[in-house]
Amino acid sequence: MYIYLFIVARPEAGYIEEIVKKVIEKLRSSRSRHVSEELVGIDYQKDAILRLIEKKGSRVIGLWEMDGIGKTTLAEAVYEEMSQNFESRCFLQNVCEKIQTHGKEILRNDLLSKLLNEKDIKIDTPSIGYPHQERLNNKKVLVVLDDVSHQDQIAIMGVKHFGDGSKIIVTSRDRTVLDNGADETYEVKNLKEIDSLQLFSICAFKQFNPDADYRDLSIKFVEYTQYNPLALKVLGCQLYNKGRVYWESEMDKLKEYIELDIYKVLKTSFDGLDEQEKNIFLDIAIFFKGEPKENVEKILSNCYNGAESSIRNLIDKCLLNITPLPISLRDMLEIRSKFLKRKAEEIASSPSRGALDDRRSSFLDEIPQCITMHDMVELMGKDIVRKEFRVPRKRSRLWNPNEVKQVLKYNKGTEWIIGIKLDMSQIGKLQLCSSVFEKMLNLKYIYFYFPPFIGKQRKTKLYADQVGDVSLPDELRLFCWEYYPFKSLSLSFDPKNLVVLKLPHGDIEQLWNEDDDQLIFSYFLHSIN
């Protein structure tokens, strides 16, 4: 890099000041271009954040989404572009982790030392007093607080004392932190497909496009990551200089196991949950991903007190998503017809209110919602359960077809197991004894199913022995079993906790005593098909 300076007659101090100024500007400009080359596909998001920062009254700007999405990267890009406009600046990384390790006062003192250009500032009180408060009032500063987990972590840094025109950028995986502590918030988006392929190629091939012989596999890896920048970088670097056989083997492994470095990053969100939120997250990851939100809430509310608020917290922490349930065009038209009919009745009964409500709602609001999560977050949840015990029968939840088959075949169930999910298209025929669930005293979920569009494979896979019923635990909430092979439910089974019962295409002839029918059906979301 060459810097040309044209010097005219001027006092020596003036020369030095101008030289320093030009060198700094040149270095910043060079660094900004270098960063932009590496940060593929983020320019449009960076521009959107800059517009938020420039809004009148915008002082604290929050960036939120799941781990690995690129919040810190975006904050750094914005920081680099804006930093020359401020008297003092500081990029404080990993705020939550550093507070846990060193304490919030030490971290705050470090920030103030950098902003005020004074070594070893020591303030042990909760608030910032004289003379530091007055000095901060006169400073226009740019501060990034990266990875904040609670709004108090923003306040303790003394942001209210920063001078006029100061800007504070906060990143967090928890939306509620920013709802209460930021003037403007921005949800960081995944990369676009073409940008994702480019970023992956830079890491895997050290070039902007994949090698022709690896293009098909590159696209599969990009689709697997669902355009998450962290996963694209980690997998791309891991595959660099590896042969095609290795790539294919790695793709097969990723269908069941998440890459370790990605797991470590995502698990930090899980570790911050309370015990109930952890259990609800694992239940959804293994049993209820993609299921209607209303049904999941009813089932889990029967297992956990306050389940709906826990689900809301998991959504705010970016571990769960709510999306419209996939429905047919016919169903959508039916929803629209019912919506328009109801709105017409409301307007007829109260014209002014009906017109007001019509502006605020849409028939799209009536489409049922389902609970989903990122595929890598799902795999992270499964890895957490897998690490509970080496032996499957001692784990809390089972879903791997081979492991489920072994537990059922050899009657190895234990009180540790609270749920079993089995894709029956993945196993051969298996005969069950009537006591197969007898030791699973805490079993809440039984979900034996065939995937949609399975065709001729959809047939009985689990067979009953000579006994006409199967012993079931009273803790059961969800009982879904296609081609149920027994003639009845156990007479000893008390279905007081049962919420969902689905036994399509099975051999069942009787549920329970006729006197109990009316009581039990009041709990069902679904009856027998």
Coordinates of C-alpha atoms in Angstrom, one line a residue:
M1 CA 0.0 0.0 0.0
Y2 CA 1.4 3.4 -1.0
I3 CA 0.4 6.7 0.5
Y4 CA 1.3 9.9 -1.4
L5 CA 1.5 13.2 0.6
F6 CA 1.8 16.6 -1.1
I7 CA 3.6 18.8 1.4
V8 CA 3.4 22.6 1.2
A9 CA 5.1 25.2 3.5
R10 CA 3.5 24.8 6.9
P11 CA 4.6 24.6 10.5
E12 CA 6.1 21.2 11.5
A13 CA 3.2 20.5 14.0
G14 CA 0.7 21.0 11.1
Y15 CA 2.6 18.5 8.9
I16 CA 2.7 15.9 11.6
E17 CA -1.0 16.3 12.4
E18 CA -2.0 16.0 8.7
I19 CA 0.3 13.0 8.1
V20 CA -1.2 11.1 11.1
K21 CA -4.7 12.0 10.0
K22 CA -4.2 10.8 6.4
V23 CA -2.4 7.5 7.5
I24 CA -5.3 6.7 9.9
E25 CA -7.9 7.4 7.2
K26 CA -6.0 5.3 4.7
L27 CA -5.6 2.3 7.1
R28 CA -9.3 2.4 8.0
S29 CA -10.3 2.5 4.4
S30 CA -8.1 -0.4 3.6
R31 CA -9.3 -2.4 6.5
S32 CA -12.9 -1.7 5.6
R33 CA -12.4 -3.0 2.1
H34 CA -10.6 -6.1 3.4
V35 CA -13.5 -6.9 5.8
S36 CA -16.1 -6.4 3.0
E37 CA -14.2 -9.0 0.8
E38 CA -14.5 -11.6 3.6
L39 CA -18.0 -10.8 4.8
V40 CA -19.9 -12.3 1.9
G41 CA -23.5 -11.3 1.3
I42 CA -24.0 -8.9 4.3
D43 CA -23.9 -5.5 2.6
Y44 CA -27.7 -5.2 2.4
Q45 CA -28.1 -6.1 6.1
K46 CA -25.3 -3.7 7.1
D47 CA -27.0 -0.9 5.2
A48 CA -30.3 -1.7 6.9
I49 CA -28.7 -1.4 10.3
L50 CA -26.9 1.9 9.3
R51 CA -30.4 3.3 8.4
L52 CA -31.7 2.3 11.9
I53 CA -28.7 4.0 13.5
E54 CA -29.3 7.2 11.6
K55 CA -32.9 7.4 12.7
K56 CA -33.7 10.3 15.0
G57 CA -33.9 9.2 18.7
S58 CA -32.0 5.9 17.9
R59 CA -29.3 5.5 20.5
V60 CA -29.3 1.8 21.4
I61 CA -29.7 -0.6 18.4
G62 CA -30.2 -4.3 19.0
L63 CA -29.3 -7.2 16.7
W64 CA -30.9 -10.6 17.5
E65 CA -31.2 -14.1 16.2
M66 CA -29.8 -17.6 16.8
D67 CA -26.2 -18.3 17.5
G68 CA -24.0 -18.6 14.3
I69 CA -26.2 -16.3 12.2
G70 CA -23.6 -13.6 12.0
K71 CA -24.7 -11.0 14.6
T72 CA -21.1 -10.2 15.8
T73 CA -19.8 -10.1 12.2
L74 CA -22.5 -7.6 11.2
A75 CA -21.9 -5.5 14.3
E76 CA -18.1 -5.4 13.5
A77 CA -18.8 -4.4 9.9
V78 CA -21.0 -1.5 11.1
Y79 CA -18.5 -0.6 13.8
E80 CA -15.6 -0.4 11.3
E81 CA -17.6 1.8 8.9
M82 CA -18.8 4.3 11.6
S83 CA -15.9 4.4 14.0
Q84 CA -14.1 7.4 12.5
N85 CA -17.2 9.6 13.3
F86 CA -16.7 9.2 17.1
E87 CA -14.3 10.6 19.7
S88 CA -14.0 7.2 21.4
R89 CA -15.0 3.7 20.5
C90 CA -14.9 0.2 22.0
F91 CA -16.0 -3.2 20.7
L92 CA -16.7 -5.4 23.8
Q93 CA -17.0 -9.1 22.8
N94 CA -18.6 -11.9 24.7
V95 CA -20.2 -9.7 27.4
C96 CA -22.2 -12.5 29.1
E97 CA -19.2 -14.8 29.2
K98 CA -16.8 -12.1 30.6
I99 CA -19.3 -11.0 33.2
Q100 CA -19.6 -14.6 34.4
T101 CA -15.8 -15.0 34.5
H102 CA -14.6 -11.6 35.8
G103 CA -17.7 -9.8 37.1
K104 CA -19.6 -6.9 35.7
E105 CA -17.7 -4.2 37.6
I106 CA -14.4 -5.3 36.2
L107 CA -15.8 -5.4 32.6
R108 CA -17.4 -2.0 33.0
N109 CA -14.1 -0.5 34.3
D110 CA -12.3 -1.9 31.3
L111 CA -14.8 -0.3 29.0
L112 CA -14.6 3.1 30.8
S113 CA -10.8 3.0 30.7
K114 CA -10.9 2.6 26.9
L115 CA -13.5 5.3 26.3
L116 CA -11.9 7.9 28.6
N117 CA -8.3 6.9 27.7
E118 CA -7.4 6.5 31.3
K119 CA -5.6 3.4 32.7
D120 CA -6.9 1.4 35.6
I121 CA -10.3 3.0 36.3
K122 CA -11.7 1.4 39.4
I123 CA -15.4 1.9 40.3
D124 CA -16.8 -0.6 42.7
T125 CA -20.2 0.9 43.2
P126 CA -23.3 -0.1 41.1
S127 CA -23.5 3.4 39.6
I128 CA -21.0 5.7 37.9
G129 CA -20.3 8.9 39.9
Y130 CA -18.1 12.0 39.7
P131 CA -15.9 12.7 37.9
H132 CA -16.3 9.9 35.4
Q133 CA -20.0 10.6 34.8
E134 CA -19.3 14.2 33.7
R135 CA -16.5 13.1 31.5
L136 CA -18.7 10.5 29.8
N137 CA -21.4 13.2 29.3
N138 CA -19.0 15.1 27.1
K139 CA -18.0 12.2 25.0
K140 CA -19.6 11.1 21.7
V141 CA -18.8 7.4 21.7
L142 CA -19.5 4.2 19.7
V143 CA -19.8 1.0 21.7
V144 CA -20.6 -2.5 20.7
L145 CA -21.8 -4.8 23.5
D146 CA -21.6 -8.3 22.0
D147 CA -23.6 -11.3 23.2
V148 CA -25.7 -9.7 26.0
S149 CA -28.0 -12.1 27.9
H150 CA -29.8 -9.7 30.2
Q151 CA -30.9 -6.0 29.9
D152 CA -29.1 -5.2 33.2
Q153 CA -25.8 -5.9 31.4
I154 CA -26.6 -3.0 29.1
A155 CA -27.5 -0.6 32.0
I156 CA -24.4 -1.5 34.1
M157 CA -22.1 -0.3 31.4
G158 CA -23.3 3.3 32.0
V159 CA -24.7 3.8 28.5
K160 CA -27.2 6.5 29.8
H161 CA -24.2 8.7 30.7
F162 CA -22.7 8.6 27.2
G163 CA -22.7 12.0 25.4
D164 CA -25.1 13.3 22.8
G165 CA -24.8 11.5 19.4
S166 CA -23.4 8.3 21.0
K167 CA -24.5 5.0 19.5
I168 CA -24.6 1.6 21.3
I169 CA -25.0 -1.6 19.3
V170 CA -26.1 -4.6 21.3
T171 CA -26.2 -8.2 20.0
S172 CA -28.2 -10.9 21.7
R173 CA -29.8 -14.3 21.1
D174 CA -32.7 -13.3 23.3
R175 CA -35.2 -10.9 21.8
T176 CA -36.7 -9.9 25.1
V177 CA -33.4 -8.4 26.2
L178 CA -33.6 -6.0 23.3
D179 CA -37.3 -5.4 23.5
N180 CA -36.7 -3.8 26.9
G181 CA -33.3 -2.3 26.4
A182 CA -33.0 -1.1 22.7
D183 CA -34.6 1.8 20.8
E184 CA -34.5 -0.1 17.5
T185 CA -34.1 -3.8 16.9
Y186 CA -33.1 -5.8 13.8
E187 CA -33.6 -9.5 13.2
V188 CA -30.4 -10.8 11.5
K189 CA -31.3 -12.9 8.4
N190 CA -29.6 -16.0 7.0
L191 CA -27.4 -15.5 3.9
K192 CA -29.0 -15.8 0.5
E193 CA -28.5 -19.0 -1.3
I194 CA -26.0 -17.7 -3.9
D195 CA -24.0 -15.9 -1.1
S196 CA -24.0 -19.1 1.0
L197 CA -22.5 -21.1 -1.8
Q198 CA -19.9 -18.4 -2.3
L199 CA -18.9 -18.3 1.4
F200 CA -18.8 -22.1 1.5
S201 CA -16.6 -22.2 -1.6
I202 CA -14.2 -19.6 -0.1
C203 CA -13.7 -21.9 2.9
A204 CA -13.7 -25.3 1.0
F205 CA -11.9 -24.4 -2.2
K206 CA -10.3 -21.0 -1.4
Q207 CA -12.2 -19.6 -4.4
F208 CA -15.6 -18.0 -5.0
N209 CA -17.2 -21.0 -6.8
P210 CA -17.0 -24.7 -6.1
D211 CA -15.0 -27.1 -8.3
A212 CA -17.2 -28.6 -11.0
D213 CA -16.7 -32.1 -9.6
Y214 CA -17.9 -31.0 -6.2
R215 CA -20.7 -28.7 -7.1
D216 CA -23.5 -31.2 -6.4
L217 CA -22.1 -32.0 -3.0
S218 CA -21.4 -28.4 -2.3
I219 CA -25.1 -27.5 -2.9
K220 CA -26.1 -30.4 -0.5
F221 CA -23.9 -29.0 2.3
V222 CA -25.1 -25.5 1.8
E223 CA -28.7 -26.7 1.9
Y224 CA -27.9 -28.7 5.1
T225 CA -26.7 -25.5 6.9
Q226 CA -29.9 -23.7 5.9
Y227 CA -27.6 -20.8 5.0
N228 CA -26.2 -20.3 8.5
P229 CA -22.8 -18.5 8.2
L230 CA -21.2 -20.3 11.1
A231 CA -22.1 -23.8 9.7
L232 CA -21.0 -22.8 6.2
K233 CA -17.5 -21.7 7.5
V234 CA -17.0 -24.6 9.8
L235 CA -18.0 -27.3 7.3
G236 CA -16.2 -25.6 4.4
C237 CA -12.9 -25.4 6.4
Q238 CA -13.3 -29.0 7.5
L239 CA -13.8 -30.3 3.9
Y240 CA -10.9 -28.3 2.5
N241 CA -8.4 -30.5 0.6
K242 CA -10.5 -33.6 1.3
G243 CA -11.5 -36.1 -1.4
R244 CA -15.0 -36.8 -2.7
V245 CA -15.3 -40.1 -0.6
Y246 CA -14.6 -38.1 2.6
W247 CA -17.2 -35.5 1.5
E248 CA -19.9 -38.2 0.9
S249 CA -19.1 -39.9 4.2
E250 CA -19.3 -36.6 6.1
M251 CA -22.7 -35.8 4.5
D252 CA -24.0 -39.2 5.7
K253 CA -22.8 -38.6 9.2
L254 CA -24.4 -35.1 9.4
K255 CA -27.8 -36.6 8.9
E256 CA -27.6 -38.0 12.4
Y257 CA -24.8 -36.1 14.2
I258 CA -24.0 -32.4 14.3
E259 CA -20.5 -31.1 13.8
L260 CA -18.7 -30.6 17.1
D261 CA -17.7 -26.9 16.7
I262 CA -21.3 -26.0 15.7
Y263 CA -22.7 -28.1 18.6
K264 CA -20.5 -26.1 21.1
V265 CA -21.8 -22.8 19.8
L266 CA -25.4 -23.7 19.7
K267 CA -25.4 -25.4 23.1
T268 CA -24.6 -22.1 24.9
S269 CA -28.3 -21.2 24.2
F270 CA -29.5 -24.5 25.7
D271 CA -27.2 -24.1 28.8
G272 CA -28.9 -20.8 29.6
L273 CA -32.4 -22.4 30.0
D274 CA -34.0 -23.4 33.2
E275 CA -34.8 -27.0 33.8
Q276 CA -38.3 -27.0 32.5
E277 CA -37.4 -25.1 29.4
K278 CA -34.6 -27.7 28.7
N279 CA -37.1 -30.5 29.0
I280 CA -39.7 -28.8 26.8
F281 CA -37.0 -28.0 24.2
L282 CA -35.9 -31.7 24.1
D283 CA -39.5 -32.9 23.8
I284 CA -40.1 -30.7 20.9
A285 CA -36.8 -31.4 19.2
I286 CA -37.5 -35.2 19.2
F287 CA -41.3 -35.6 19.2
F288 CA -43.1 -32.4 18.1
K289 CA -41.0 -30.5 15.5
G290 CA -43.4 -29.5 12.7
E291 CA -46.6 -30.3 14.7
P292 CA -49.5 -27.8 15.2
K293 CA -48.6 -25.3 17.9
E294 CA -52.0 -25.5 19.5
N295 CA -51.8 -29.3 19.9
V296 CA -48.2 -29.2 21.2
E297 CA -49.2 -26.6 23.8
K298 CA -52.1 -28.7 25.0
I299 CA -49.9 -31.9 25.3
L300 CA -47.0 -30.1 27.1
S301 CA -49.3 -28.2 29.4
N302 CA -50.5 -31.5 30.7
C303 CA -46.8 -32.4 31.4
Y304 CA -45.4 -29.1 32.7
N305 CA -46.9 -26.2 34.6
G306 CA -46.6 -23.0 32.6
A307 CA -45.6 -24.8 29.4
E308 CA -46.9 -22.0 27.2
S309 CA -44.7 -19.4 28.7
S310 CA -41.7 -21.7 28.5
I311 CA -42.5 -22.2 24.8
R312 CA -42.7 -18.4 24.4
N313 CA -39.3 -18.1 26.1
L314 CA -37.8 -20.7 23.7
I315 CA -39.1 -18.7 20.7
D316 CA -37.6 -15.5 22.1
K317 CA -34.2 -17.2 22.6
C318 CA -34.3 -18.3 18.9
L319 CA -34.4 -22.0 19.7
L320 CA -37.9 -22.4 18.3
N321 CA -39.8 -20.8 15.4
I322 CA -43.5 -20.5 14.6
T323 CA -44.5 -20.9 11.0
P324 CA -47.7 -21.3 9.1
L325 CA -48.8 -25.0 9.0
P326 CA -48.5 -26.3 5.4
I327 CA -52.0 -26.6 4.1
S328 CA -53.7 -27.3 0.8
L329 CA -55.2 -24.6 -1.5
R330 CA -58.6 -26.1 -0.8
D331 CA -58.1 -25.7 3.0
M332 CA -56.8 -22.2 2.6
L333 CA -59.9 -21.2 0.5
E334 CA -62.1 -22.7 3.2
I335 CA -60.4 -20.7 5.9
R336 CA -60.7 -17.5 3.8
S337 CA -64.4 -18.2 3.2
K338 CA -65.1 -18.6 6.9
F339 CA -63.1 -15.5 7.7
L340 CA -65.0 -13.3 5.3
K341 CA -68.3 -14.7 6.5
R342 CA -67.5 -13.9 10.1
K343 CA -66.2 -10.4 9.2
A344 CA -69.4 -9.7 7.3
E345 CA -71.5 -10.8 10.4
E346 CA -69.3 -8.5 12.6
I347 CA -69.8 -5.5 10.3
A348 CA -73.5 -6.1 10.1
S349 CA -73.8 -6.2 13.9
S350 CA -71.4 -3.3 14.6
P351 CA -70.4 -1.4 11.4
S352 CA -67.8 0.9 13.0
R353 CA -66.0 -1.8 15.0
G354 CA -66.2 -4.4 12.2
A355 CA -64.5 -2.0 9.8
L356 CA -61.8 -1.2 12.3
D357 CA -61.1 -4.9 13.0
D358 CA -61.1 -5.6 9.3
R359 CA -58.1 -3.2 8.9
R360 CA -56.2 -5.0 11.7
S361 CA -56.7 -8.6 10.7
S362 CA -56.4 -10.9 7.7
F363 CA -57.6 -14.4 6.9
L364 CA -53.9 -15.4 6.8
D365 CA -54.0 -14.9 10.6
E366 CA -56.4 -17.8 10.8
I367 CA -54.0 -20.3 9.2
P368 CA -52.9 -22.8 11.9
Q369 CA -49.3 -22.4 13.1
C370 CA -46.7 -25.1 13.7
I371 CA -43.7 -25.3 15.9
T372 CA -40.4 -25.7 14.1
M373 CA -36.7 -25.3 14.7
H374 CA -33.5 -25.1 12.6
D375 CA -32.3 -28.6 11.6
M376 CA -29.0 -28.1 13.4
V377 CA -30.7 -27.0 16.6
E378 CA -32.7 -30.2 16.4
L379 CA -29.5 -32.3 16.0
M380 CA -28.0 -30.4 18.9
G381 CA -31.0 -31.5 21.0
K382 CA -30.6 -35.1 20.0
D383 CA -26.9 -35.0 20.8
I384 CA -27.7 -33.7 24.3
V385 CA -30.0 -36.7 24.9
R386 CA -27.5 -39.1 23.3
K387 CA -24.8 -37.9 25.7
E388 CA -27.0 -38.7 28.8
F389 CA -25.9 -42.3 28.8
R390 CA -24.0 -44.6 26.5
V391 CA -26.7 -47.3 26.8
P392 CA -29.9 -46.3 25.0
R393 CA -32.2 -47.8 27.6
K394 CA -31.0 -45.3 30.2
R395 CA -31.7 -42.3 28.1
S396 CA -34.7 -40.1 28.5
R397 CA -35.9 -40.1 24.9
L398 CA -35.5 -42.7 22.1
W399 CA -35.9 -42.1 18.4
N400 CA -33.1 -44.0 16.5
P401 CA -34.9 -47.0 14.8
N402 CA -32.1 -49.5 15.7
E403 CA -31.9 -48.4 19.3
V404 CA -35.7 -48.5 19.7
K405 CA -35.9 -51.9 18.1
Q406 CA -33.3 -53.3 20.6
V407 CA -35.2 -51.9 23.6
L408 CA -38.5 -53.3 22.4
K409 CA -37.2 -56.6 21.1
Y410 CA -35.4 -57.5 24.3
N411 CA -37.8 -55.8 26.7
K412 CA -35.1 -53.5 28.0
G413 CA -37.2 -50.5 28.9
T414 CA -36.5 -48.6 32.1
E415 CA -38.1 -45.8 34.2
W416 CA -35.5 -43.4 32.6
I417 CA -37.4 -43.4 29.3
I418 CA -40.1 -40.7 29.0
G419 CA -40.7 -41.0 25.3
I420 CA -40.3 -43.2 22.2
K421 CA -40.6 -42.2 18.6
L422 CA -40.2 -44.8 15.9
D423 CA -40.3 -44.5 12.1
M424 CA -41.6 -48.0 11.4
S425 CA -40.5 -47.8 7.7
Q426 CA -36.9 -48.2 9.0
I427 CA -37.3 -51.6 10.8
G428 CA -38.3 -55.1 9.8
K429 CA -41.0 -57.2 11.5
L430 CA -40.9 -57.4 15.3
Q431 CA -43.0 -59.3 17.8
L432 CA -43.8 -57.5 21.0
C433 CA -44.8 -59.0 24.3
S434 CA -47.6 -57.5 26.4
S435 CA -45.2 -56.3 29.1
V436 CA -43.0 -54.3 26.7
F437 CA -43.8 -51.0 28.4
E438 CA -44.3 -52.3 31.9
K439 CA -40.9 -51.1 33.3
M440 CA -41.3 -47.6 31.6
L441 CA -43.2 -46.1 34.5
N442 CA -42.5 -42.5 33.4
L443 CA -43.3 -43.0 29.7
K444 CA -45.3 -40.0 28.4
Y445 CA -45.0 -40.3 24.7
I446 CA -45.5 -43.3 22.3
Y447 CA -45.3 -42.2 18.7
F448 CA -45.0 -45.1 16.2
Y449 CA -45.6 -43.9 12.6
F450 CA -45.0 -44.2 8.9
P451 CA -43.8 -41.1 7.0
P452 CA -46.2 -39.6 4.4
F453 CA -46.1 -41.1 0.9
I454 CA -44.4 -44.2 2.0
G455 CA -46.5 -46.4 -0.3
K456 CA -46.3 -50.2 -0.1
Q457 CA -44.0 -50.1 3.0
R458 CA -47.0 -48.9 5.0
K459 CA -48.0 -52.2 6.7
T460 CA -47.9 -53.9 10.0
K461 CA -44.3 -54.1 11.4
L462 CA -44.9 -54.6 15.1
Y463 CA -46.8 -57.8 16.0
A464 CA -48.5 -58.8 19.2
D465 CA -47.9 -62.0 21.1
Q466 CA -50.9 -64.2 22.1
V467 CA -52.1 -61.7 24.8
G468 CA -54.9 -59.4 23.6
D469 CA -53.7 -56.2 25.2
V470 CA -50.5 -54.4 26.2
S471 CA -49.6 -52.9 29.6
L472 CA -49.4 -49.1 29.4
P473 CA -48.1 -46.6 32.0
D474 CA -50.6 -44.2 33.5
E475 CA -48.2 -41.2 32.8
L476 CA -49.0 -41.6 29.1
R477 CA -50.0 -38.3 27.4
L478 CA -49.5 -39.0 23.7
F479 CA -50.4 -42.4 22.2
C480 CA -50.0 -42.6 18.5
W481 CA -49.5 -46.0 16.9
E482 CA -50.3 -46.8 13.2
Y483 CA -51.3 -50.5 12.8
Y484 CA -51.6 -51.0 16.5
P485 CA -51.4 -54.8 16.8
F486 CA -53.3 -55.5 20.0
K487 CA -57.1 -56.0 20.4
S488 CA -57.6 -53.6 23.3
L489 CA -55.9 -51.3 25.8
S490 CA -54.9 -52.8 29.1
L491 CA -57.7 -52.9 31.6
S492 CA -55.2 -51.7 34.2
F493 CA -54.4 -48.6 32.2
D494 CA -55.8 -45.4 33.7
P495 CA -56.1 -42.8 30.9
K496 CA -56.6 -39.8 33.2
N497 CA -53.5 -38.1 31.7
L498 CA -54.0 -39.0 28.1
V499 CA -54.3 -36.1 25.7
V500 CA -53.9 -37.5 22.2
L501 CA -55.0 -41.0 21.1
K502 CA -54.5 -42.0 17.4
L503 CA -54.6 -45.7 16.4
P504 CA -55.3 -45.7 12.7
H505 CA -55.4 -49.0 10.6
G506 CA -55.0 -51.1 13.8
D507 CA -56.5 -54.3 15.2
I508 CA -58.1 -52.6 18.3
E509 CA -61.6 -53.7 19.1
Q510 CA -62.2 -52.1 22.5
L511 CA -60.6 -49.2 24.3
W512 CA -61.8 -49.5 27.9
N513 CA -64.9 -50.1 30.0
E514 CA -67.9 -48.4 28.5
D515 CA -68.6 -46.6 31.7
D516 CA -65.4 -44.6 31.3
D517 CA -65.9 -43.5 27.6
Q518 CA -67.5 -40.1 28.3
L519 CA -64.9 -39.1 30.9
I520 CA -61.9 -40.0 28.8
F521 CA -62.9 -38.5 25.4
S522 CA -63.1 -35.0 27.0
Y523 CA -59.3 -35.1 27.0
F524 CA -58.7 -36.1 23.4
L525 CA -57.5 -33.8 20.7
H526 CA -57.9 -36.8 18.2
S527 CA -60.0 -39.9 18.4
I528 CA -59.4 -43.1 16.7
N529 CA -59.3 -42.9 12.9

